[in-house]
């Protein structure tokens, strides 16, 4: 068995000691009963699949090799035949009842007190029909051995020591435990993490929290900026929070590394099972060609590989990968480009495409819409509505949260509250729950006041002494309800500006192209004033950001002219503006460095206008959440008192409450507004005019966002 053990560890280097001892025990106790590699696979194949994600064909090859070792074909000790020299087989002196072993194991698990232990539900237990079938198979083997005894083979009933019987019972108990684990993989694959804490430095983000993710459901994870949503996703993906080891988790966080691999091939490579099957097929083809087709074993294995490839739909994989890339904005031509030719934003899209193609058991997405244009967002919403496994997504896009999730997880006060339904249903349920809680609290307070009034009135009345004591006991037993604590409302406030007489901004016959490139757009004629509420939309690469830079004089048009009022002062919020802040200093110091000479109170007032108040104003910017950094960037932009705001993706990293506050602030803002955004709710709240970039032009369309959405949906159906 030593050689078998070394071989197992060489093939599965990550196997833990318990599983290793279990596999070794099964092989040792059943080595005389194995007739072919299929029986070895049935005995330990399920466990080996849990240890490492290897294709079935590979695990079967390992089982075949182990059988050869057990029968003396490899280890040279001939352990498999040495115990048959006297024509005798060893059997247990008593039958082992699998059901009783499972019950014993259940009792042992329940006695363990740990925040990581989860009580199994009925759906995770051994299937009764499968257990019955396994017992019938064992009975057949017992009858076969009995038949052999009648022909002269002697069965030893009393020579097995008690220690060996106990060991065998323990192994059967472990095997049933593994059967239960495998059953959970095939059925629910639910994830339940109970009573856990999460801290960032000295700050506690979650305390005594619980989270349950049912397999096949889609969870929207929401909450204010800085409460720990992204931190929790990272802890789940790094297995710092205990989840079943057989569940494949994929967190789309980092962009794809750039190399010579094409975008399409990069997506295909994310399916490791497909890659392993193709690799094994190539190896077998080469071996058969070298052998001249004489080996039947190679032919049989190749046939099994082809069967596995057919079940995995290997031939359809390129079409599926191409469909996903197309939906995320990659043209057929760009799908053949090497990954190193794409920018960071496009490599993040590639990472998302790889995740969607590989279909992990648990997919973690953190603000997936930040990197997408409106067309890609609508495609992603539709695609995720039929997502087959478990999805946990952090998003602040109201429309996305109304379309994709089946459940909402709400992070508040260091706890996670679960709600059924999409965001709209969550908002209604949460509102009702808060109103009911407040009503119960007010009713109890009124009752307490009434009882206390009775006690105070008759406290010194001897005739009412028993009644007073009864009332006092009633107050002591009454549960203490807490008033509804409302989260502080987010308020953003843009500074007042002086009015300007038109014309304010005009683009006349403007064309633009980058050096040695085609025209991005031609003959653009547009106007804007201080009452303008304009949104620029279009696919990524259509020229939206370029147009903003031309408007703000960051770029000069190739042809045409831009006329700007002499007193017009732009405030430009770049989508990369947050990344360009000095992360080593606090927000107050940042404003001091850019606008010196003002009192500290003035800087704090500027920051307070955008919700950066109290201790937040004195923390290093690096320690702030993404949304808090965005608010600092808004304060920095408005400190210069601009009268025309040009905002490029201002909602990135903002939570839902901040986006709502931004929409309200822009509606009452006296400055002119041009923004690029993919957030449908903000566009509907603020914008009265829509400029569409695409097809080499920029046009203002009638009908607003509703008309633009109809155009996109028609394109997606084609």
XYZ file of C-alpha atoms in Angstrom:
718
model
C 0.000 0.000 0.000
C 2.986 2.333 0.447
C 3.491 2.594 -3.320
C -0.239 3.213 -3.832
C -0.080 5.963 -1.219
C 2.880 7.644 -2.915
C 1.101 7.464 -6.269
C -2.091 8.995 -4.836
C -0.134 11.891 -3.301
C 1.760 12.455 -6.552
C -1.510 12.729 -8.508
C -3.377 14.693 -5.816
C -0.798 16.827 -3.971
C -3.528 18.894 -2.237
C -5.292 15.916 -0.636
C -5.655 16.330 3.130
C -4.717 13.640 5.659
C -8.284 12.557 6.468
C -9.245 11.979 2.842
C -5.910 10.286 2.158
C -6.395 7.858 5.047
C -9.961 7.210 3.932
C -8.920 6.376 0.333
C -6.013 4.251 1.547
C -8.298 2.392 3.946
C -10.860 1.647 1.218
C -8.158 0.319 -1.109
C -6.609 -1.792 1.661
C -9.860 -3.280 2.967
C -11.393 -3.993 -0.469
C -8.334 -4.933 -2.553
C -9.406 -8.604 -2.766
C -12.877 -7.646 -4.021
C -11.893 -5.327 -6.899
C -12.294 -7.105 -10.233
C -11.692 -4.186 -12.619
C -10.942 -0.457 -12.612
C -14.665 0.403 -12.755
C -15.159 -1.002 -9.243
C -12.175 1.008 -7.991
C -13.677 4.142 -9.564
C -17.059 3.462 -7.930
C -15.356 3.100 -4.537
C -13.085 6.169 -4.511
C -13.814 8.153 -7.693
C -16.277 10.513 -6.005
C -13.722 11.465 -3.353
C -10.940 11.998 -5.903
C -13.190 14.337 -7.914
C -13.724 16.405 -4.756
C -9.985 16.650 -4.062
C -9.140 18.068 -7.504
C -11.114 19.092 -10.576
C -9.934 16.423 -12.995
C -11.954 15.035 -15.934
C -13.586 11.662 -15.364
C -11.367 10.018 -17.990
C -8.245 11.088 -16.051
C -9.584 9.815 -12.712
C -10.480 6.482 -14.324
C -6.891 6.156 -15.587
C -5.622 6.776 -12.046
C -8.008 4.115 -10.689
C -6.748 1.677 -13.323
C -3.144 2.317 -12.250
C -4.057 1.790 -8.593
C -5.717 -1.539 -9.457
C -2.534 -2.701 -11.181
C -0.544 -1.820 -8.053
C -3.002 -3.630 -5.790
C -2.846 -6.781 -7.934
C 0.955 -6.757 -7.818
C 1.553 -5.392 -11.308
C 3.554 -2.388 -10.133
C 4.649 -2.527 -6.508
C 6.326 -5.874 -6.802
C 5.108 -7.070 -3.420
C 2.014 -8.803 -4.797
C -0.060 -7.819 -1.828
C -3.178 -8.589 -3.770
C -2.259 -12.279 -4.184
C -0.359 -12.944 -0.966
C -3.522 -13.116 1.084
C -5.058 -15.682 -1.291
C -2.207 -18.235 -0.983
C -4.251 -20.464 1.290
C -7.380 -20.012 -0.793
C -8.948 -17.848 1.887
C -10.735 -14.469 1.853
C -11.092 -12.123 4.791
C -14.600 -10.795 5.526
C -16.096 -8.760 8.342
C -17.440 -10.836 11.215
C -20.565 -8.646 11.335
C -22.513 -6.612 8.752
C -22.115 -2.833 8.838
C -25.385 -0.895 8.683
C -24.859 2.307 6.666
C -27.950 4.018 8.066
C -26.802 3.624 11.668
C -23.352 4.892 10.756
C -24.911 8.014 9.199
C -27.042 8.586 12.314
C -23.953 8.263 14.537
C -22.046 10.718 12.342
C -24.972 13.158 12.476
C -24.964 13.056 16.302
C -21.215 13.668 16.388
C -21.490 16.693 14.099
C -24.312 18.199 16.162
C -22.141 18.017 19.291
C -19.438 20.188 17.740
C -19.801 23.818 18.749
C -18.318 26.050 16.067
C -19.476 29.040 14.099
C -18.399 27.286 10.914
C -20.451 24.094 11.377
C -23.688 24.046 9.411
C -26.499 21.602 10.104
C -27.360 19.702 6.972
C -30.871 19.757 5.618
C -32.722 16.677 4.340
C -31.746 17.449 0.756
C -28.090 16.769 1.598
C -28.569 13.191 2.926
C -27.888 9.948 1.091
C -30.516 9.140 -1.492
C -32.504 6.121 -0.227
C -32.707 4.448 -3.636
C -28.961 4.763 -4.194
C -28.273 3.361 -0.722
C -30.610 0.429 -1.375
C -28.820 -0.257 -4.667
C -25.406 -0.160 -2.941
C -26.546 -2.583 -0.267
C -27.938 -4.941 -2.923
C -24.571 -4.890 -4.684
C -22.784 -5.761 -1.440
C -25.250 -8.615 -0.903
C -24.457 -9.964 -4.385
C -20.743 -9.969 -3.563
C -21.456 -11.768 -0.266
C -23.496 -14.426 -2.084
C -20.696 -14.806 -4.636
C -18.182 -15.458 -1.874
C -20.589 -17.963 -0.290
C -20.807 -19.750 -3.658
C -17.029 -19.920 -3.821
C -16.969 -21.524 -0.397
C -19.082 -24.449 -1.650
C -16.443 -25.199 -4.253
C -13.671 -25.514 -1.714
C -12.769 -21.895 -0.731
C -12.798 -21.479 3.019
C -14.343 -18.337 4.598
C -12.950 -17.126 7.925
C -15.730 -15.802 10.160
C -14.019 -15.544 13.517
C -10.426 -14.682 12.742
C -10.926 -10.926 12.123
C -9.737 -8.975 15.173
C -12.124 -6.512 16.829
C -9.767 -3.647 15.991
C -9.999 -4.412 12.259
C -13.804 -4.510 12.444
C -13.900 -1.104 14.122
C -11.554 0.297 11.491
C -13.749 -1.052 8.710
C -16.833 0.451 10.373
C -15.088 3.811 10.556
C -14.211 3.601 6.864
C -17.828 2.806 5.935
C -18.960 5.785 8.012
C -16.463 8.028 6.190
C -17.609 6.666 2.848
C -21.227 7.487 3.633
C -20.142 10.964 4.687
C -18.474 11.413 1.297
C -21.607 10.073 -0.428
C -23.607 12.734 1.398
C -21.125 15.415 0.346
C -21.340 14.271 -3.251
C -25.112 14.249 -3.019
C -25.061 17.860 -1.918
C -22.974 18.760 -4.983
C -25.471 17.153 -7.306
C -28.480 18.696 -5.579
C -28.544 22.023 -3.799
C -24.947 23.187 -3.387
C -26.304 25.702 -0.901
C -23.859 27.897 0.989
C -24.536 28.828 4.595
C -22.071 30.900 6.639
C -23.217 31.639 10.174
C -22.139 33.973 12.963
C -19.028 35.431 11.333
C -17.157 38.697 11.844
C -15.284 40.829 9.314
C -12.934 43.659 10.229
C -10.823 46.070 8.187
C -7.944 47.197 10.371
C -9.473 48.378 13.644
C -12.893 48.886 12.081
C -15.520 46.138 12.449
C -17.549 45.802 9.230
C -19.660 42.753 10.113
C -20.335 41.237 13.520
C -22.278 38.038 14.170
C -23.536 38.108 10.581
C -25.208 35.262 8.684
C -25.465 34.682 4.949
C -27.281 31.913 3.058
C -26.968 31.437 -0.713
C -29.367 28.880 -2.198
C -28.121 27.177 -5.345
C -29.591 28.583 -8.547
C -30.734 31.906 -7.079
C -29.405 35.340 -8.000
C -28.563 37.693 -5.135
C -28.186 41.450 -5.357
C -25.878 42.661 -2.565
C -26.583 46.291 -1.611
C -25.722 48.788 1.108
C -24.052 52.127 1.668
C -20.516 52.793 0.464
C -17.787 51.706 2.872
C -19.771 49.085 4.811
C -17.775 46.105 3.496
C -19.538 44.626 0.447
C -16.382 44.330 -1.682
C -14.386 43.072 1.316
C -16.922 40.288 1.899
C -16.769 39.192 -1.757
C -12.985 38.993 -1.564
C -13.107 36.922 1.620
C -15.543 34.462 0.024
C -13.413 34.138 -3.118
C -10.225 33.609 -1.075
C -11.989 30.935 1.044
C -11.342 32.988 4.195
C -14.966 32.336 5.011
C -15.657 28.608 5.209
C -17.689 27.248 2.294
C -17.832 23.669 0.943
C -14.547 22.800 -0.784
C -16.262 21.241 -3.809
C -17.974 24.516 -4.791
C -16.126 26.367 -7.553
C -16.033 30.111 -6.804
C -15.056 32.767 -9.342
C -14.693 36.453 -8.460
C -14.430 38.829 -11.428
C -12.068 41.376 -9.936
C -8.868 41.566 -11.969
C -8.455 42.169 -15.664
C -7.103 39.480 -17.990
C -3.320 39.528 -18.436
C -2.325 40.649 -21.919
C -0.427 38.274 -24.201
C -0.571 36.869 -27.730
C -3.658 34.747 -27.005
C -6.696 35.903 -28.966
C -9.776 37.149 -27.112
C -11.826 34.162 -28.297
C -9.166 31.618 -27.342
C -8.741 33.294 -23.945
C -12.425 32.702 -23.231
C -12.266 29.087 -24.459
C -9.256 28.367 -22.224
C -11.301 29.265 -19.141
C -13.151 25.915 -19.500
C -10.496 23.652 -17.956
C -12.470 20.449 -18.507
C -12.709 21.171 -22.234
C -8.991 21.927 -22.417
C -8.143 18.681 -20.562
C -10.321 16.609 -22.907
C -8.781 18.158 -26.016
C -5.294 17.615 -24.606
C -6.032 13.963 -23.794
C -7.540 13.420 -27.234
C -4.355 14.746 -28.870
C -2.194 12.474 -26.674
C -4.262 9.396 -27.529
C -4.301 10.218 -31.234
C -0.500 10.485 -31.186
C -0.169 7.199 -29.241
C -2.517 5.352 -31.615
C -0.659 6.678 -34.625
C 2.645 5.575 -33.119
C 1.198 2.166 -32.213
C -0.344 1.694 -35.638
C -3.831 1.276 -34.187
C -3.051 -2.126 -32.669
C -3.907 -1.294 -29.050
C -7.554 -1.906 -28.185
C -7.097 -0.192 -24.817
C -6.104 3.085 -26.455
C -9.060 2.842 -28.820
C -11.484 2.246 -25.964
C -10.105 5.166 -24.004
C -10.309 7.432 -27.056
C -13.943 6.402 -27.482
C -14.635 7.386 -23.858
C -12.901 10.721 -24.439
C -15.099 11.372 -27.485
C -18.178 10.489 -25.450
C -17.105 12.917 -22.711
C -16.456 15.610 -25.337
C -19.919 15.088 -26.779
C -21.527 15.377 -23.329
C -19.522 18.544 -22.613
C -20.579 19.963 -26.042
C -16.975 20.750 -26.905
C -17.807 21.417 -30.563
C -20.369 24.100 -29.632
C -17.970 25.923 -27.293
C -16.462 28.371 -29.862
C -19.929 29.533 -30.935
C -21.002 30.050 -27.293
C -17.821 31.963 -26.476
C -18.234 34.149 -29.549
C -21.856 34.896 -28.614
C -20.811 36.063 -25.141
C -18.026 38.262 -26.521
C -20.401 39.784 -29.081
C -22.916 40.581 -26.343
C -20.199 42.346 -24.333
C -19.253 44.534 -27.282
C -16.466 42.597 -29.056
C -16.961 42.615 -32.820
C -16.116 39.462 -34.769
C -12.913 41.130 -35.946
C -11.839 42.158 -32.431
C -12.406 38.635 -31.098
C -9.311 37.549 -33.036
C -7.117 40.350 -31.620
C -4.462 39.373 -29.040
C -5.443 40.214 -25.471
C -2.417 42.517 -25.071
C -3.917 44.899 -27.671
C -6.914 45.760 -25.457
C -7.096 48.517 -22.841
C -7.760 47.803 -19.160
C -11.513 48.323 -19.506
C -11.759 45.841 -22.373
C -9.626 43.305 -20.478
C -12.108 43.552 -17.612
C -14.822 42.703 -20.130
C -12.730 39.696 -21.162
C -12.540 38.609 -17.524
C -16.336 38.854 -17.323
C -16.705 36.875 -20.567
C -14.431 34.113 -19.206
C -16.525 33.901 -16.039
C -19.812 33.712 -17.941
C -18.411 30.998 -20.225
C -16.903 28.803 -17.490
C -20.097 28.869 -15.354
C -18.685 28.424 -11.822
C -20.908 27.144 -9.003
C -20.785 30.591 -7.391
C -20.144 33.693 -9.500
C -19.173 36.894 -7.654
C -19.552 40.174 -9.567
C -18.627 43.592 -8.164
C -20.239 46.452 -10.100
C -20.169 44.632 -13.487
C -22.057 47.453 -15.228
C -19.315 50.017 -14.491
C -17.239 48.776 -17.438
C -20.134 48.407 -19.901
C -22.126 50.672 -22.188
C -25.932 50.646 -22.186
C -26.205 48.101 -25.015
C -23.884 45.648 -23.243
C -25.736 46.193 -19.945
C -29.075 45.312 -21.534
C -27.521 42.171 -23.033
C -25.959 41.192 -19.679
C -29.272 41.698 -17.864
C -31.007 39.340 -20.288
C -28.180 36.772 -20.147
C -28.056 36.658 -16.335
C -31.819 36.165 -16.059
C -31.246 32.538 -17.104
C -28.010 32.040 -15.098
C -28.020 28.346 -14.035
C -25.882 28.456 -10.865
C -25.606 30.845 -7.884
C -24.912 34.533 -8.483
C -23.887 37.164 -5.918
C -23.566 40.622 -7.442
C -22.779 43.992 -5.876
C -24.515 46.681 -7.908
C -25.904 50.170 -7.488
C -27.734 50.226 -10.823
C -31.424 50.361 -9.905
C -32.618 49.052 -13.264
C -30.116 46.157 -13.132
C -31.256 45.295 -9.587
C -34.893 45.322 -10.708
C -34.139 43.006 -13.644
C -31.571 40.395 -12.532
C -31.783 39.408 -8.818
C -34.283 36.959 -7.355
C -33.222 38.035 -3.842
C -31.692 41.092 -2.183
C -29.080 40.993 0.598
C -29.069 44.291 2.482
C -25.977 45.233 4.498
C -26.832 47.487 7.407
C -25.575 47.993 10.974
C -22.967 45.189 10.654
C -25.674 42.658 9.724
C -26.984 41.178 6.467
C -30.766 41.136 5.990
C -32.289 38.864 3.334
C -35.308 39.881 1.222
C -37.112 37.904 -1.490
C -37.660 39.584 -4.836
C -35.944 42.328 -6.826
C -34.992 45.811 -5.625
C -38.457 47.290 -6.115
C -39.991 44.546 -3.966
C -37.189 44.982 -1.429
C -37.908 48.707 -1.119
C -41.618 48.027 -0.486
C -40.980 45.219 2.020
C -38.294 47.201 3.842
C -40.565 50.236 4.082
C -43.403 48.140 5.502
C -41.062 46.422 7.949
C -39.701 49.754 9.192
C -43.190 51.246 9.559
C -44.406 48.198 11.501
C -41.348 48.324 13.759
C -41.919 52.002 14.467
C -45.636 51.428 15.158
C -44.852 48.585 17.591
C -42.303 50.760 19.368
C -44.691 53.709 19.670
C -47.524 51.446 20.914
C -45.250 49.913 23.531
C -44.007 53.332 24.660
C -47.616 54.490 25.071
C -48.429 51.390 27.104
C -45.306 51.835 29.247
C -46.246 55.454 29.927
C -49.799 54.454 30.909
C -48.581 51.701 33.270
C -45.897 53.975 34.759
C -48.528 56.657 35.381
C -50.610 54.109 37.350
C -47.548 53.069 39.374
C -46.582 56.660 40.183
C -50.166 57.524 41.167
C -50.780 54.627 43.572
C -47.217 53.786 44.677
C -47.905 54.829 48.305
C -51.521 53.635 48.475
C -51.682 50.567 50.750
C -54.972 49.387 49.234
C -53.390 49.307 45.748
C -50.045 47.788 46.757
C -50.672 44.419 45.086
C -51.833 46.093 41.861
C -48.755 48.336 41.829
C -46.439 45.357 42.319
C -48.213 43.538 39.480
C -47.723 46.519 37.171
C -44.041 46.788 38.107
C -43.531 43.107 37.233
C -45.366 43.704 33.943
C -42.941 46.488 33.032
C -39.935 44.314 33.921
C -41.161 41.452 31.689
C -42.078 43.677 28.764
C -39.491 43.228 25.941
C -37.484 46.331 25.177
C -38.214 47.476 21.645
C -35.947 49.945 19.867
C -37.085 52.845 17.701
C -36.512 52.623 13.958
C -33.059 53.993 13.217
C -33.116 55.612 9.818
C -29.886 55.857 7.873
C -28.613 59.376 7.458
C -29.842 60.859 4.218
C -27.214 61.541 1.557
C -27.286 65.134 0.325
C -25.207 66.602 -2.477
C -25.251 70.314 -3.224
C -23.654 72.079 -6.164
C -22.698 75.747 -5.717
C -24.803 78.598 -7.068
C -23.568 80.308 -10.245
C -24.170 83.578 -12.066
C -26.458 83.408 -15.150
C -24.954 83.907 -18.622
C -26.661 85.249 -21.699
C -26.749 82.866 -24.721
C -25.157 81.645 -26.868
C -23.190 79.594 -24.320
C -21.770 76.639 -26.271
C -21.906 75.811 -29.997
C -20.319 73.093 -32.155
C -20.334 73.974 -35.860
C -19.505 71.341 -38.534
C -17.111 69.611 -36.141
C -15.167 66.557 -37.321
C -12.478 64.619 -35.500
C -10.061 61.778 -36.045
C -6.938 60.572 -34.307
C -3.671 60.448 -36.237
C -3.665 57.893 -39.043
C -7.147 56.750 -38.091
C -10.602 57.039 -39.640
C -12.986 59.886 -38.800
C -14.562 59.267 -35.412
C -17.419 61.628 -36.316
C -18.052 64.295 -38.953
C -20.202 67.427 -39.418
C -21.440 67.631 -35.823
C -23.728 70.621 -35.094
C -24.892 70.958 -31.485
C -25.749 73.713 -28.999
C -26.092 73.922 -25.203
C -26.931 76.539 -22.555
C -27.159 76.821 -18.766
C -30.612 75.184 -18.801
C -29.327 72.181 -20.783
C -29.621 68.699 -19.266
C -27.916 66.574 -21.921
C -26.857 62.923 -21.822
C -24.421 61.464 -24.370
C -24.937 57.755 -25.064
C -23.442 55.201 -27.459
C -21.313 52.079 -27.546
C -17.818 52.091 -26.078
C -15.375 53.427 -28.646
C -18.012 55.530 -30.443
C -16.357 58.778 -29.265
C -18.333 59.907 -26.188
C -15.302 60.831 -24.048
C -13.577 62.346 -27.106
C -16.586 64.605 -27.660
C -16.436 65.760 -24.021
C -12.763 66.649 -24.424
C -13.529 68.673 -27.559
C -16.307 70.531 -25.701
C -13.963 71.349 -22.782
C -11.115 72.276 -25.180
C -9.028 69.296 -24.104
C -8.841 68.326 -27.812
C -9.050 70.442 -30.949
C -11.423 69.340 -33.735
C -9.911 68.176 -37.027
C -12.455 70.351 -38.844
C -15.103 72.834 -37.779
C -15.220 75.137 -34.769
C -16.289 75.282 -31.137
C -17.702 78.587 -29.814
C -17.686 79.095 -26.034
C -18.983 82.048 -23.958
C -16.047 84.059 -22.600
C -17.290 83.678 -18.987
C -18.028 79.973 -19.287
C -16.117 77.905 -16.739
C -16.164 74.116 -17.066
C -16.138 71.652 -14.226
C -14.940 68.342 -15.720
C -15.434 65.080 -13.826
C -13.444 62.319 -15.537
C -14.295 58.655 -14.995
C -10.607 58.241 -13.994
C -10.633 61.351 -11.816
C -10.948 59.315 -8.612
C -7.794 57.327 -9.444
C -5.838 60.566 -9.902
C -6.398 61.843 -6.363
C -3.440 61.934 -3.967
C -4.262 58.900 -1.819
C -1.713 59.703 0.923
C -3.450 62.803 2.300
C -6.885 63.558 3.759
C -9.665 65.401 1.840
C -9.099 68.643 3.773
C -5.400 68.644 2.818
C -6.332 67.909 -0.801
C -8.468 71.060 -1.018
C -5.798 73.070 0.822
C -3.183 72.042 -1.754
C -5.380 72.977 -4.743
C -7.050 76.096 -3.287
C -4.753 77.512 -0.570
C -5.519 80.459 1.677
C -8.981 79.520 3.008
C -9.850 78.638 6.624
C -10.210 74.954 7.572
C -13.937 75.468 8.200
C -14.419 76.508 4.553
C -12.762 73.339 3.252
C -14.892 71.234 5.583
C -18.009 73.074 4.395
C -17.118 72.304 0.748
C -16.629 68.618 1.577
C -19.798 68.560 3.696
C -21.796 69.672 0.642
C -20.995 66.266 -0.843
C -21.460 64.129 2.261
C -17.800 64.040 3.344
C -18.106 65.270 6.907
C -16.902 64.471 10.414
C -14.011 62.018 10.649
C -14.256 61.171 6.918
C -12.793 64.586 6.070
C -9.677 63.773 8.134
C -9.097 60.168 6.989
C -6.522 59.430 4.303
C -8.213 59.198 0.914
C -6.759 55.719 0.452
C -8.877 54.459 3.389
C -12.152 55.747 1.878
C -14.517 53.604 -0.184
C -14.900 54.139 -3.924
C -18.097 56.149 -3.482
C -16.556 58.361 -0.800
C -13.591 59.058 -3.078
C -16.034 60.081 -5.826
C -17.653 62.587 -3.469
C -14.230 64.044 -2.656
C -13.628 64.398 -6.399
C -16.970 66.233 -6.755
C -15.995 68.618 -3.951
C -12.611 69.268 -5.614
C -14.295 69.975 -8.964
C -16.856 72.371 -7.484
C -14.310 74.256 -5.352
C -13.383 76.133 -8.546
C -17.014 77.373 -8.871
C -17.744 76.107 -12.428
C -20.936 77.206 -14.220
C -21.068 74.297 -16.696
C -20.639 70.680 -15.531
C -19.272 68.001 -17.859
C -19.541 64.614 -16.123
C -18.058 61.409 -17.543
C -19.576 58.325 -15.824
C -20.217 60.096 -12.488
C -22.164 57.156 -10.983
C -19.239 54.695 -10.954
C -18.683 53.579 -7.333
C -21.645 55.574 -5.973
C -24.239 53.684 -3.926
C -27.956 53.849 -4.744
C -28.668 56.583 -2.199
C -25.793 58.720 -3.538
C -26.974 58.285 -7.141
C -30.461 59.354 -6.064
C -28.984 62.383 -4.282
C -26.856 63.220 -7.343
C -29.943 63.199 -9.565
C -31.819 65.533 -7.214
C -28.810 67.861 -6.923
C -28.378 68.079 -10.710
C -32.066 68.870 -11.157
C -31.794 71.985 -8.970
C -28.281 72.904 -10.114
C -28.045 76.305 -11.857
C -25.123 75.247 -14.071
C -25.455 73.686 -17.506
C -25.013 69.906 -17.588
C -23.648 67.451 -20.132
C -23.055 63.931 -18.836
C -22.029 60.529 -20.130
C -23.742 57.790 -18.158
C -25.026 54.235 -18.448
C -27.246 54.489 -15.370
C -30.785 54.425 -16.729
C -32.371 55.828 -13.572
C -30.058 58.870 -13.459
C -30.616 59.544 -17.163
C -34.397 59.446 -16.700
C -34.193 61.662 -13.581
C -32.018 64.403 -15.066
C -31.724 64.492 -18.832
C -34.116 66.222 -21.184
C -31.978 65.783 -24.308
C -30.123 62.758 -25.693
C -27.083 62.903 -27.969
C -26.262 59.544 -29.589
C -22.690 58.796 -30.731
C -22.301 56.159 -33.411
C -21.930 55.520 -37.118
C -19.475 58.411 -37.523
C -21.851 61.076 -36.252
C -23.469 62.606 -33.155
C -27.218 63.160 -33.383
C -29.908 64.448 -31.074
C -32.856 62.014 -31.105
C -36.507 62.735 -30.383
C -38.270 60.613 -27.787
C -35.388 60.593 -25.314
C -34.154 57.453 -23.602
C -37.268 55.390 -24.364
C -36.630 55.731 -28.090
C -32.941 54.903 -27.674
C -33.767 51.780 -25.667
C -36.120 50.578 -28.419
C -33.321 50.995 -30.976
C -30.910 48.940 -28.839
C -33.431 46.157 -28.167
C -34.054 45.797 -31.905
C -30.307 45.492 -32.501
C -29.999 42.800 -29.809
C -32.835 40.776 -31.360
C -31.146 40.749 -34.775
